[in-house]
Amino acid sequence: DAKTTQPTSMDCAEGRAANLPCNHSTISGNEYVYWYRQIHSQGPQYIIHGLKNNETNEMASLIITEDRKSSTLILPHATLRDTAVYYCIVRGSPSQRGSSNTGKLIFGQGTTLQVKP
Amino acid sequence: GAVVSQHPSWVICKSGTSVKIECRSLDFQATTMFWYRQFPKQSLMLMATSNEGSKATYEQGVEKDKFLINHASLTLSTLTVTSAHPEDSSFYICSARVASGRAWGELFFGEGSRLTVL
């Protein structure tokens, strides 16, 4: 799986949009970009994923550049409860069958987002 | 989303004893589950891949005799830390891969189990 690079930490004011960047310059054509977050002392929580088109759900938006070498996770109106470590992970297609694809997720160091009042 | 439950949430044990942690997929079947370990202020480190009905696959540097994994059914995987020592104190997290249906292949995580070895 391709390696990702994220800033170590970011601050965001409550109520403002939080934009978390991720570089994945070695991503291959069939790899997806996944975002998870981990609130202190809890298991990771799925946020969103995409292949090449921008995606939006009730939690966030994912913007993927045209060359797919980077992406940005957007939390439109950050709240104090969004304070967490955010992980950007590149992963092969989840529905890809075959013994060579276990679908495992390899976590990098992530970005610690601190939402401040 | 699908629910993955871990038990116990936290456990304290004496050095030299063995501890079993369960990971259950509550509303879906999971032929594959993954076990991670996380030390304070560090990221999750993948320990092993647990496959239903077969032997687990361990990541490099993880002792298979130390961390016993059993995946006896499509909804349950267990991790046993044998002869635990203080350096095994950590946050252990499992994830389960959906085996069928619309969410096939997606991964969901448990809440984690905190092990403290005295």
mmCIF file of C-alpha atoms in Angstrom:
data_model
loop_
_atom_site.group_PDB
_atom_site.id
_atom_site.type_symbol
_atom_site.label_atom_id
_atom_site.label_comp_id
_atom_site.label_asym_id
_atom_site.label_seq_id
_atom_site.Cartn_x
_atom_site.Cartn_y
_atom_site.Cartn_z
ATOM 1 C CA ASP A 1 0.000 0.000 0.000
ATOM 2 C CA ALA A 2 1.128 3.537 -0.794
ATOM 3 C CA LYS A 3 2.610 5.629 1.992
ATOM 4 C CA THR A 4 0.893 8.812 3.114
ATOM 5 C CA THR A 5 2.263 12.021 4.589
ATOM 6 C CA GLN A 6 0.244 14.203 6.937
ATOM 7 C CA PRO A 7 1.088 17.200 9.125
ATOM 8 C CA THR A 8 1.720 16.190 12.699
ATOM 9 C CA SER A 9 -0.785 18.576 14.197
ATOM 10 C CA MET A 10 -3.303 21.290 13.373
ATOM 11 C CA ASP A 11 -5.528 23.677 15.265
ATOM 12 C CA CYS A 12 -8.983 24.809 14.262
ATOM 13 C CA ALA A 13 -11.445 27.240 15.794
ATOM 14 C CA GLU A 14 -14.779 25.808 16.827
ATOM 15 C CA GLY A 15 -17.417 26.377 14.160
ATOM 16 C CA ARG A 16 -14.893 26.876 11.396
ATOM 17 C CA ALA A 17 -14.011 24.416 8.676
ATOM 18 C CA ALA A 18 -11.112 22.082 9.357
ATOM 19 C CA ASN A 19 -9.081 21.173 6.283
ATOM 20 C CA LEU A 20 -6.747 18.247 6.790
ATOM 21 C CA PRO A 21 -4.273 17.569 3.960
ATOM 22 C CA CYS A 22 -2.715 14.271 2.973
ATOM 23 C CA ASN A 23 -0.057 13.487 0.392
ATOM 24 C CA HIS A 24 -0.023 10.097 -1.306
ATOM 25 C CA SER A 25 2.165 10.651 -4.332
ATOM 26 C CA THR A 26 2.835 6.937 -4.918
ATOM 27 C CA ILE A 27 -0.810 5.904 -5.004
ATOM 28 C CA SER A 28 -1.646 3.441 -7.745
ATOM 29 C CA GLY A 29 -4.669 3.432 -9.994
ATOM 30 C CA ASN A 30 -6.781 0.955 -8.056
ATOM 31 C CA GLU A 31 -6.037 2.243 -4.569
ATOM 32 C CA TYR A 32 -8.571 4.128 -2.511
ATOM 33 C CA VAL A 33 -8.014 6.958 -0.024
ATOM 34 C CA TYR A 34 -9.544 6.246 3.366
ATOM 35 C CA TRP A 35 -9.899 8.539 6.363
ATOM 36 C CA TYR A 36 -10.355 7.367 9.924
ATOM 37 C CA ARG A 37 -10.161 9.240 13.179
ATOM 38 C CA GLN A 38 -9.365 8.155 16.688
ATOM 39 C CA ILE A 39 -10.654 9.966 19.702
ATOM 40 C CA HIS A 40 -8.531 9.451 22.784
ATOM 41 C CA SER A 41 -8.695 5.900 24.175
ATOM 42 C CA GLN A 42 -11.206 4.694 21.601
ATOM 43 C CA GLY A 43 -10.993 2.556 18.499
ATOM 44 C CA PRO A 44 -10.666 4.224 15.088
ATOM 45 C CA GLN A 45 -13.854 5.504 13.514
ATOM 46 C CA TYR A 46 -14.445 5.400 9.774
ATOM 47 C CA ILE A 47 -15.070 8.819 8.226
ATOM 48 C CA ILE A 48 -15.052 8.601 4.449
ATOM 49 C CA HIS A 49 -13.254 7.098 1.484
ATOM 50 C CA GLY A 50 -12.904 7.742 -2.235
ATOM 51 C CA LEU A 51 -11.159 6.658 -5.405
ATOM 52 C CA LYS A 52 -10.950 9.716 -7.642
ATOM 53 C CA ASN A 53 -14.176 11.663 -7.357
ATOM 54 C CA ASN A 54 -14.889 14.008 -4.485
ATOM 55 C CA GLU A 55 -17.084 12.460 -1.839
ATOM 56 C CA THR A 56 -19.368 13.843 0.835
ATOM 57 C CA ASN A 57 -21.258 12.259 3.678
ATOM 58 C CA GLU A 58 -22.834 13.421 6.909
ATOM 59 C CA MET A 59 -19.473 13.659 8.620
ATOM 60 C CA ALA A 60 -17.125 15.189 6.085
ATOM 61 C CA SER A 61 -16.101 15.882 2.522
ATOM 62 C CA LEU A 62 -13.148 14.372 0.719
ATOM 63 C CA ILE A 63 -11.450 16.285 -2.050
ATOM 64 C CA ILE A 64 -9.015 14.299 -4.194
ATOM 65 C CA THR A 65 -6.775 16.114 -6.661
ATOM 66 C CA GLU A 66 -7.045 15.232 -10.316
ATOM 67 C CA ASP A 67 -3.657 13.487 -10.311
ATOM 68 C CA ARG A 68 -4.715 11.672 -7.112
ATOM 69 C CA LYS A 69 -1.420 12.449 -5.433
ATOM 70 C CA SER A 70 -3.033 14.325 -2.575
ATOM 71 C CA SER A 71 -6.353 14.793 -0.856
ATOM 72 C CA THR A 72 -8.025 16.976 1.738
ATOM 73 C CA LEU A 73 -10.518 15.975 4.380
ATOM 74 C CA ILE A 74 -12.918 18.775 5.216
ATOM 75 C CA LEU A 75 -14.939 18.972 8.411
ATOM 76 C CA PRO A 76 -17.296 21.806 7.493
ATOM 77 C CA HIS A 77 -18.146 23.043 10.991
ATOM 78 C CA ALA A 78 -15.694 21.667 13.514
ATOM 79 C CA THR A 79 -16.850 21.113 17.078
ATOM 80 C CA LEU A 80 -14.901 20.340 20.221
ATOM 81 C CA ARG A 81 -15.898 16.686 19.799
ATOM 82 C CA ASP A 82 -13.970 16.574 16.543
ATOM 83 C CA THR A 83 -10.697 16.831 18.464
ATOM 84 C CA ALA A 84 -8.936 13.595 17.529
ATOM 85 C CA VAL A 85 -6.106 12.039 15.544
ATOM 86 C CA TYR A 86 -7.026 11.815 11.876
ATOM 87 C CA TYR A 87 -5.501 9.097 9.740
ATOM 88 C CA CYS A 88 -5.271 9.146 5.963
ATOM 89 C CA ILE A 89 -4.690 5.658 4.581
ATOM 90 C CA VAL A 90 -4.311 4.358 1.055
ATOM 91 C CA ARG A 91 -5.735 0.922 0.536
ATOM 92 C CA GLY A 92 -6.497 -1.435 -2.325
ATOM 93 C CA SER A 93 -10.089 -1.903 -3.382
ATOM 94 C CA PRO A 94 -12.069 -3.330 -0.461
ATOM 95 C CA SER A 95 -14.003 -5.570 -2.791
ATOM 96 C CA GLN A 96 -10.957 -6.930 -4.552
ATOM 97 C CA ARG A 97 -11.002 -10.660 -4.173
ATOM 98 C CA GLY A 98 -8.070 -13.008 -4.064
ATOM 99 C CA SER A 99 -5.760 -14.360 -1.412
ATOM 100 C CA SER A 100 -3.171 -11.660 -2.026
ATOM 101 C CA ASN A 101 -5.481 -8.922 -0.796
ATOM 102 C CA THR A 102 -6.240 -9.127 2.895
ATOM 103 C CA GLY A 103 -7.653 -5.609 2.999
ATOM 104 C CA LYS A 104 -5.556 -4.657 5.994
ATOM 105 C CA LEU A 105 -5.069 -1.016 6.965
ATOM 106 C CA ILE A 106 -1.603 0.279 7.749
ATOM 107 C CA PHE A 107 -1.717 3.378 9.918
ATOM 108 C CA GLY A 108 0.764 6.228 9.717
ATOM 109 C CA GLN A 109 1.230 8.832 12.418
ATOM 110 C CA GLY A 110 -1.832 10.855 11.474
ATOM 111 C CA THR A 111 -2.707 14.471 12.206
ATOM 112 C CA THR A 112 -3.705 15.531 15.685
ATOM 113 C CA LEU A 113 -6.516 18.029 15.240
ATOM 114 C CA GLN A 114 -7.209 20.274 18.185
ATOM 115 C CA VAL A 115 -10.476 22.170 17.962
ATOM 116 C CA LYS A 116 -10.392 25.213 20.198
ATOM 117 C CA PRO A 117 -13.319 27.191 21.579
ATOM 118 C CA GLY B 1 -22.411 1.139 10.486
ATOM 119 C CA ALA B 2 -21.507 -2.358 11.547
ATOM 120 C CA VAL B 3 -20.653 -2.998 15.186
ATOM 121 C CA VAL B 4 -17.516 -4.649 16.498
ATOM 122 C CA SER B 5 -17.321 -5.363 20.205
ATOM 123 C CA GLN B 6 -14.242 -6.093 22.264
ATOM 124 C CA HIS B 7 -14.164 -7.650 25.698
ATOM 125 C CA PRO B 8 -12.871 -6.819 28.184
ATOM 126 C CA SER B 9 -12.545 -3.058 27.763
ATOM 127 C CA TRP B 10 -9.770 -3.010 30.282
ATOM 128 C CA VAL B 11 -7.916 -5.618 32.271
ATOM 129 C CA ILE B 12 -5.235 -5.597 34.924
ATOM 130 C CA CYS B 13 -3.219 -8.729 35.507
ATOM 131 C CA LYS B 14 -0.132 -9.926 37.282
ATOM 132 C CA SER B 15 3.104 -10.545 35.454
ATOM 133 C CA GLY B 16 3.327 -14.111 34.166
ATOM 134 C CA THR B 17 -0.374 -14.683 33.707
ATOM 135 C CA SER B 18 -2.213 -15.011 30.396
ATOM 136 C CA VAL B 19 -4.967 -12.717 29.245
ATOM 137 C CA LYS B 20 -7.593 -13.367 26.575
ATOM 138 C CA ILE B 21 -9.246 -10.551 24.615
ATOM 139 C CA GLU B 22 -12.312 -11.224 22.491
ATOM 140 C CA CYS B 23 -13.351 -9.446 19.316
ATOM 141 C CA ARG B 24 -16.884 -9.993 18.055
ATOM 142 C CA SER B 25 -18.669 -8.746 14.970
ATOM 143 C CA LEU B 26 -22.211 -8.271 16.246
ATOM 144 C CA ASP B 27 -24.271 -7.816 13.114
ATOM 145 C CA PHE B 28 -22.144 -9.176 10.293
ATOM 146 C CA GLN B 29 -19.857 -12.044 9.452
ATOM 147 C CA ALA B 30 -16.128 -11.505 9.247
ATOM 148 C CA THR B 31 -13.841 -14.061 7.657
ATOM 149 C CA THR B 32 -10.904 -11.774 8.380
ATOM 150 C CA MET B 33 -10.104 -9.827 11.517
ATOM 151 C CA PHE B 34 -7.049 -7.759 12.321
ATOM 152 C CA TRP B 35 -5.324 -7.165 15.621
ATOM 153 C CA TYR B 36 -3.458 -3.955 16.407
ATOM 154 C CA ARG B 37 -1.452 -2.719 19.351
ATOM 155 C CA GLN B 38 -1.074 0.910 20.309
ATOM 156 C CA PHE B 39 1.360 2.348 22.825
ATOM 157 C CA PRO B 40 0.787 5.807 24.378
ATOM 158 C CA LYS B 41 1.168 8.682 21.931
ATOM 159 C CA GLN B 42 1.896 6.279 19.073
ATOM 160 C CA SER B 43 -0.057 5.073 16.076
ATOM 161 C CA LEU B 44 -1.710 1.700 15.688
ATOM 162 C CA MET B 45 0.672 -1.090 14.802
ATOM 163 C CA LEU B 46 -0.710 -4.101 12.966
ATOM 164 C CA MET B 47 0.158 -7.302 14.813
ATOM 165 C CA ALA B 48 -1.591 -10.023 12.856
ATOM 166 C CA THR B 49 -4.312 -10.998 10.447
ATOM 167 C CA SER B 50 -6.789 -13.515 11.776
ATOM 168 C CA ASN B 51 -8.496 -15.777 9.253
ATOM 169 C CA GLU B 52 -11.539 -17.875 10.121
ATOM 170 C CA GLY B 53 -10.684 -21.546 10.146
ATOM 171 C CA SER B 54 -6.988 -21.141 9.469
ATOM 172 C CA LYS B 55 -3.790 -19.967 11.113
ATOM 173 C CA ALA B 56 -3.204 -16.308 11.716
ATOM 174 C CA THR B 57 -0.631 -14.375 9.722
ATOM 175 C CA TYR B 58 1.732 -12.385 11.919
ATOM 176 C CA GLU B 59 3.559 -9.204 11.011
ATOM 177 C CA GLN B 60 7.322 -9.158 11.164
ATOM 178 C CA GLY B 61 8.637 -8.915 14.693
ATOM 179 C CA VAL B 62 5.459 -10.154 16.392
ATOM 180 C CA GLU B 63 5.933 -13.368 18.345
ATOM 181 C CA LYS B 64 3.236 -15.847 17.399
ATOM 182 C CA ASP B 65 3.825 -17.946 20.510
ATOM 183 C CA LYS B 66 3.434 -14.879 22.672
ATOM 184 C CA PHE B 67 0.272 -13.579 21.038
ATOM 185 C CA LEU B 68 -2.026 -16.504 20.294
ATOM 186 C CA ILE B 69 -4.850 -15.807 17.880
ATOM 187 C CA ASN B 70 -7.869 -17.998 17.334
ATOM 188 C CA HIS B 71 -10.632 -17.268 14.825
ATOM 189 C CA ALA B 72 -13.005 -20.129 15.439
ATOM 190 C CA SER B 73 -16.169 -18.640 13.946
ATOM 191 C CA LEU B 74 -17.279 -15.991 11.482
ATOM 192 C CA THR B 75 -18.048 -13.580 14.304
ATOM 193 C CA LEU B 76 -15.340 -14.182 16.900
ATOM 194 C CA SER B 77 -11.585 -13.833 17.080
ATOM 195 C CA THR B 78 -9.576 -14.028 20.283
ATOM 196 C CA LEU B 79 -6.129 -12.730 21.157
ATOM 197 C CA THR B 80 -4.363 -14.348 24.085
ATOM 198 C CA VAL B 81 -1.332 -12.612 25.533
ATOM 199 C CA THR B 82 0.614 -15.441 27.118
ATOM 200 C CA SER B 83 2.893 -14.974 30.116
ATOM 201 C CA ALA B 84 2.235 -11.267 30.091
ATOM 202 C CA HIS B 85 4.911 -8.854 31.269
ATOM 203 C CA PRO B 86 4.767 -5.120 31.983
ATOM 204 C CA GLU B 87 6.104 -4.319 28.510
ATOM 205 C CA ASP B 88 2.978 -5.977 27.054
ATOM 206 C CA SER B 89 0.857 -3.274 28.658
ATOM 207 C CA SER B 90 -0.857 -1.562 25.751
ATOM 208 C CA PHE B 91 -4.117 -0.737 24.017
ATOM 209 C CA TYR B 92 -5.177 -3.668 21.844
ATOM 210 C CA ILE B 93 -7.626 -2.972 19.027
ATOM 211 C CA CYS B 94 -9.301 -5.326 16.596
ATOM 212 C CA SER B 95 -11.004 -4.678 13.303
ATOM 213 C CA ALA B 96 -13.291 -6.942 11.328
ATOM 214 C CA ARG B 97 -13.712 -7.141 7.586
ATOM 215 C CA VAL B 98 -17.258 -7.519 6.309
ATOM 216 C CA ALA B 99 -17.551 -10.851 4.515
ATOM 217 C CA SER B 100 -20.677 -10.326 2.450
ATOM 218 C CA GLY B 101 -23.392 -7.948 1.408
ATOM 219 C CA ARG B 102 -23.322 -4.334 0.346
ATOM 220 C CA ALA B 103 -20.446 -3.429 2.637
ATOM 221 C CA TRP B 104 -18.274 -6.349 1.518
ATOM 222 C CA GLY B 105 -14.626 -5.748 2.308
ATOM 223 C CA GLU B 106 -15.113 -2.722 4.546
ATOM 224 C CA LEU B 107 -13.414 -2.640 7.930
ATOM 225 C CA PHE B 108 -14.926 -1.711 11.274
ATOM 226 C CA PHE B 109 -13.050 -1.318 14.535
ATOM 227 C CA GLY B 110 -13.713 -2.372 18.084
ATOM 228 C CA GLU B 111 -13.536 -0.003 21.025
ATOM 229 C CA GLY B 112 -10.170 -1.346 22.134
ATOM 230 C CA SER B 113 -8.980 -3.241 25.203
ATOM 231 C CA ARG B 114 -6.505 -1.689 27.597
ATOM 232 C CA LEU B 115 -4.149 -4.186 29.187
ATOM 233 C CA THR B 116 -2.088 -3.280 32.231
ATOM 234 C CA VAL B 117 0.399 -5.839 33.481
ATOM 235 C CA LEU B 118 1.691 -5.288 36.988
#
